[in-house]
PDB file of C-alpha atoms in Angstrom:
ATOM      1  CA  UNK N  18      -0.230 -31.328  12.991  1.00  0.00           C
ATOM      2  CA  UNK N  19      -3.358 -30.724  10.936  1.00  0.00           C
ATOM      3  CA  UNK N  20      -4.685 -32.610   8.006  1.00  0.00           C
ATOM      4  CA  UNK N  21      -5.029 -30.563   4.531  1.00  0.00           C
ATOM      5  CA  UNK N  22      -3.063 -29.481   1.417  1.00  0.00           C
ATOM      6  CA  UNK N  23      -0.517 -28.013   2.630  1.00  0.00           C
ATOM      7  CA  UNK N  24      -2.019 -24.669   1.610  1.00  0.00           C
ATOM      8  CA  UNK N  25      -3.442 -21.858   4.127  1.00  0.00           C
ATOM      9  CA  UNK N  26      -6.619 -20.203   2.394  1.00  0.00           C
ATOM     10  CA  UNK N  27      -8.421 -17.143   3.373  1.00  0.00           C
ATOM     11  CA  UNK N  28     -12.258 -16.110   2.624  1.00  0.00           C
ATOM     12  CA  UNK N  29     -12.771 -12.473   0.712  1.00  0.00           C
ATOM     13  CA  UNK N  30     -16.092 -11.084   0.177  1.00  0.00           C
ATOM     14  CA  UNK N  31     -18.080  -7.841  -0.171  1.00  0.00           C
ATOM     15  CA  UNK N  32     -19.418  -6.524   3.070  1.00  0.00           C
ATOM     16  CA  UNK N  33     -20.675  -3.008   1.696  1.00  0.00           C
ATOM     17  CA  UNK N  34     -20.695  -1.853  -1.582  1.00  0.00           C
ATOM     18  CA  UNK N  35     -22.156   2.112  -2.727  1.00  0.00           C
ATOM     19  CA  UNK N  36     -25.274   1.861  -4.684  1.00  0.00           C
ATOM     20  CA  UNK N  37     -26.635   5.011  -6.001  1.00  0.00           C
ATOM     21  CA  UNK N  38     -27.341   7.331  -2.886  1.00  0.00           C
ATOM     22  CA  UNK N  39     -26.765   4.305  -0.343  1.00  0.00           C
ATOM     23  CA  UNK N  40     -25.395   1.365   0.906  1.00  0.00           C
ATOM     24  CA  UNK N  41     -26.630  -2.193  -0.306  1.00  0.00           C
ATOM     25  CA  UNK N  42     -24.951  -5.130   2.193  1.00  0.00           C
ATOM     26  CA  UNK N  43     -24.308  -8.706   1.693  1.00  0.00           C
ATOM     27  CA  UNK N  44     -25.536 -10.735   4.371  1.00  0.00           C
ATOM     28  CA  UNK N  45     -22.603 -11.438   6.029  1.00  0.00           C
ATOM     29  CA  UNK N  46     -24.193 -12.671   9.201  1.00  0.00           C
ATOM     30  CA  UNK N  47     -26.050 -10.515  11.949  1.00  0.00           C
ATOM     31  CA  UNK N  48     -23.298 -10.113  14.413  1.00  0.00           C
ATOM     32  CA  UNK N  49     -20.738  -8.756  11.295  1.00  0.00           C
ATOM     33  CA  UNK N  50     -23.625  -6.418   9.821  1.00  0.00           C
ATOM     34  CA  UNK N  51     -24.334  -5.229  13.186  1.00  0.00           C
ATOM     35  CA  UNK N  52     -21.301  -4.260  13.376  1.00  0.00           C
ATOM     36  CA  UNK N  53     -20.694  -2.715  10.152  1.00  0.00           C
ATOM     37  CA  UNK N  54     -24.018  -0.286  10.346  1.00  0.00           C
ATOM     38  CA  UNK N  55     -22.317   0.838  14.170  1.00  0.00           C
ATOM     39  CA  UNK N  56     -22.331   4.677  14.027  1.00  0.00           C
ATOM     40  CA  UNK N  57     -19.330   4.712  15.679  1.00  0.00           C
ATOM     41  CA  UNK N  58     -17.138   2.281  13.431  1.00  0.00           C
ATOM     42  CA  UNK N  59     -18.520   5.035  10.383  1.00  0.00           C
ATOM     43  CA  UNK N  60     -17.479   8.031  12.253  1.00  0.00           C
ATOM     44  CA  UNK N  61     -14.056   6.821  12.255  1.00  0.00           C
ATOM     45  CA  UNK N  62     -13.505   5.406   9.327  1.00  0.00           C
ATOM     46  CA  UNK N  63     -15.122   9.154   8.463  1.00  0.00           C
ATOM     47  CA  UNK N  64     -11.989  10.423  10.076  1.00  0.00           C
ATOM     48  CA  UNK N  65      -9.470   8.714   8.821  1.00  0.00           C
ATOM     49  CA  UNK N  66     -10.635   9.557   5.256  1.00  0.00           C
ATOM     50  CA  UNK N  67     -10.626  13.579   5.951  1.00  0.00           C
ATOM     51  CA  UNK N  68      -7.310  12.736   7.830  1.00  0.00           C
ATOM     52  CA  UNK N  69      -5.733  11.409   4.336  1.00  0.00           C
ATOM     53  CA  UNK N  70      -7.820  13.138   2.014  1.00  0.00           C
ATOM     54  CA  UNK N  71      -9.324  10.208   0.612  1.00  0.00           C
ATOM     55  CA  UNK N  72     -11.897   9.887  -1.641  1.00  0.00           C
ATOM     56  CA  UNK N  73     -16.080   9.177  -1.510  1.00  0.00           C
ATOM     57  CA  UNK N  74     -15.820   5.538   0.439  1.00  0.00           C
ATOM     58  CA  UNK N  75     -17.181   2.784  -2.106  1.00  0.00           C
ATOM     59  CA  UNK N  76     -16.694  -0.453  -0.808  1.00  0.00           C
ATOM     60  CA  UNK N  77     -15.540  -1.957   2.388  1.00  0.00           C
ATOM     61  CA  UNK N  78     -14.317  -5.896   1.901  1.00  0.00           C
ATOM     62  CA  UNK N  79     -13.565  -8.394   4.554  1.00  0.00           C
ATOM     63  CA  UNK N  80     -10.625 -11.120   4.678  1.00  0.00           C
ATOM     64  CA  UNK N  81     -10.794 -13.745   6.744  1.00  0.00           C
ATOM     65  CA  UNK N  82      -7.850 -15.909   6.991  1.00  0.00           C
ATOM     66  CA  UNK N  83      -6.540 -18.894   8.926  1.00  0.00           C
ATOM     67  CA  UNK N  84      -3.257 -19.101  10.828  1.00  0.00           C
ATOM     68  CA  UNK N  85      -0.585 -18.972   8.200  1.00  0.00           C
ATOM     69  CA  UNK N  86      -2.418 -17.464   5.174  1.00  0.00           C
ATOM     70  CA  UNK N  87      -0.310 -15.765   2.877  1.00  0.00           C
ATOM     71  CA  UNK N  88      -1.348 -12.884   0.422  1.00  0.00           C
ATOM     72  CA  UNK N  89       0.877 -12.585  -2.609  1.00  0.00           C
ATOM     73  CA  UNK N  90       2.480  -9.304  -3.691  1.00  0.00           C
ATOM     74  CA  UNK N  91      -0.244  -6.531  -5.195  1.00  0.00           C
ATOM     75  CA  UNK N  92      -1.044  -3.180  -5.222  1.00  0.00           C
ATOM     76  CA  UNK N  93      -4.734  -2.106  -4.524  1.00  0.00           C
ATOM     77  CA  UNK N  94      -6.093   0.374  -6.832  1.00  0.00           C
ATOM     78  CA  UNK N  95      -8.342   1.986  -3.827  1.00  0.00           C
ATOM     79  CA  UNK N  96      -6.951   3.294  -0.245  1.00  0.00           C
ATOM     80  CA  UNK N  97      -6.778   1.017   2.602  1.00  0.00           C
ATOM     81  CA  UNK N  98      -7.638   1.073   6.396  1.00  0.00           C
ATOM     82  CA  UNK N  99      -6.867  -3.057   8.087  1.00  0.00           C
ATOM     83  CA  UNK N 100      -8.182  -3.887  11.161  1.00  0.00           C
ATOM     84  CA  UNK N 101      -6.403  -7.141  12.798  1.00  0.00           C
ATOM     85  CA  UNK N 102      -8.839  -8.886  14.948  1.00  0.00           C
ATOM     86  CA  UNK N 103      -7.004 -11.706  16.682  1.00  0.00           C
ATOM     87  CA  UNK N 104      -3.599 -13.104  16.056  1.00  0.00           C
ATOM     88  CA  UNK N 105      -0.780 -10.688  13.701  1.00  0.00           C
ATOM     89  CA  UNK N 106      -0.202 -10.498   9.731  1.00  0.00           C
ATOM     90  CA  UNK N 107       3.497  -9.190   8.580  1.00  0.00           C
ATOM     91  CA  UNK N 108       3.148  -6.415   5.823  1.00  0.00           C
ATOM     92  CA  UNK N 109       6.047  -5.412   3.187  1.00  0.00           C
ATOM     93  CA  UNK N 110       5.259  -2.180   1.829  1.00  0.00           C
ATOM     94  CA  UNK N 111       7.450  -1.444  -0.971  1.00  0.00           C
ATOM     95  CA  UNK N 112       8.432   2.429  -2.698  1.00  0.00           C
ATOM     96  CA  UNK N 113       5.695   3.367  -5.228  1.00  0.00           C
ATOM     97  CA  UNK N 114       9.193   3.955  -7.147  1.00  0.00           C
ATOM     98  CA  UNK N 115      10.367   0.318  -7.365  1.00  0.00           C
ATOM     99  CA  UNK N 116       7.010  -0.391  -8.963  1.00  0.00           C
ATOM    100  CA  UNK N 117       9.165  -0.683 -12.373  1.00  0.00           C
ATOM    101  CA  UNK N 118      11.306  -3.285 -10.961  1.00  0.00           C
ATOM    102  CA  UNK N 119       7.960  -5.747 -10.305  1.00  0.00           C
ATOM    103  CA  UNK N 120       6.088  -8.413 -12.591  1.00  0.00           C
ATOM    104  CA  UNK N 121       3.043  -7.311 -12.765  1.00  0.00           C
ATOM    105  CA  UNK N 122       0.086  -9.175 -11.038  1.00  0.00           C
ATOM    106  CA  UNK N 123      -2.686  -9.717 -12.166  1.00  0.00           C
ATOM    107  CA  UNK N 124      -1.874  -8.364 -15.403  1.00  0.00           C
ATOM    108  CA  UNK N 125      -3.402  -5.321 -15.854  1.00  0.00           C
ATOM    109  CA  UNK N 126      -4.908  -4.995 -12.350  1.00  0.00           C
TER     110      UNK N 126
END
């Protein structure tokens, strides 16, 4: 058993973030900007946009969590793509039509 609070916390920041005509970062580390400026990891994310028809890509965030983290129930306002790295996360995706039946969180998000 493991000391704390009894609460499992995760770590959300900005990795990339449009800017004008370009990118600006925010110093994540080397190893996870490295990765982020890979060709490669842009030409499919590049796909996956035309795939859905997505929009002009204007952010990318990361989320780092520890075992057990929990993300309450919310609705982003921009597309998705996750990436798991190590270990699983359980998603319930609800019916855009039971939106109704919801509280709203955070109000007016």
């Amino acid at each position: 058993e493991s000391p704390g609070d009894g609460f499992a916390y995760y770590l959300w920041g900005v990795a990339l973030r449009r800017s004008g005509g370009s990118f600006e970062g925010f110093n994540l580390g080397t190893a996870v900007d490295e990765d982020l400026m890979e060709a490669e990891t842009w030409a499919k994310l590049g796909q996956l946009q035309a795939a859905r028809g997505w929009g002009d890509f204007e952010q990318a965030q990361i989320f780092m969590g520890c075992r057990d983290a929990l993300t309450p129930c919310h609705y982003d306002l921009l597309h998705n793509a996750y990436v798991q790295v190590k270990g699983w996360k359980r998603f319930l995706l609800l019916d855009p039509c039971h939106g109704y039946d919801l509280y709203p969180y955070p109000q007016g998000h």
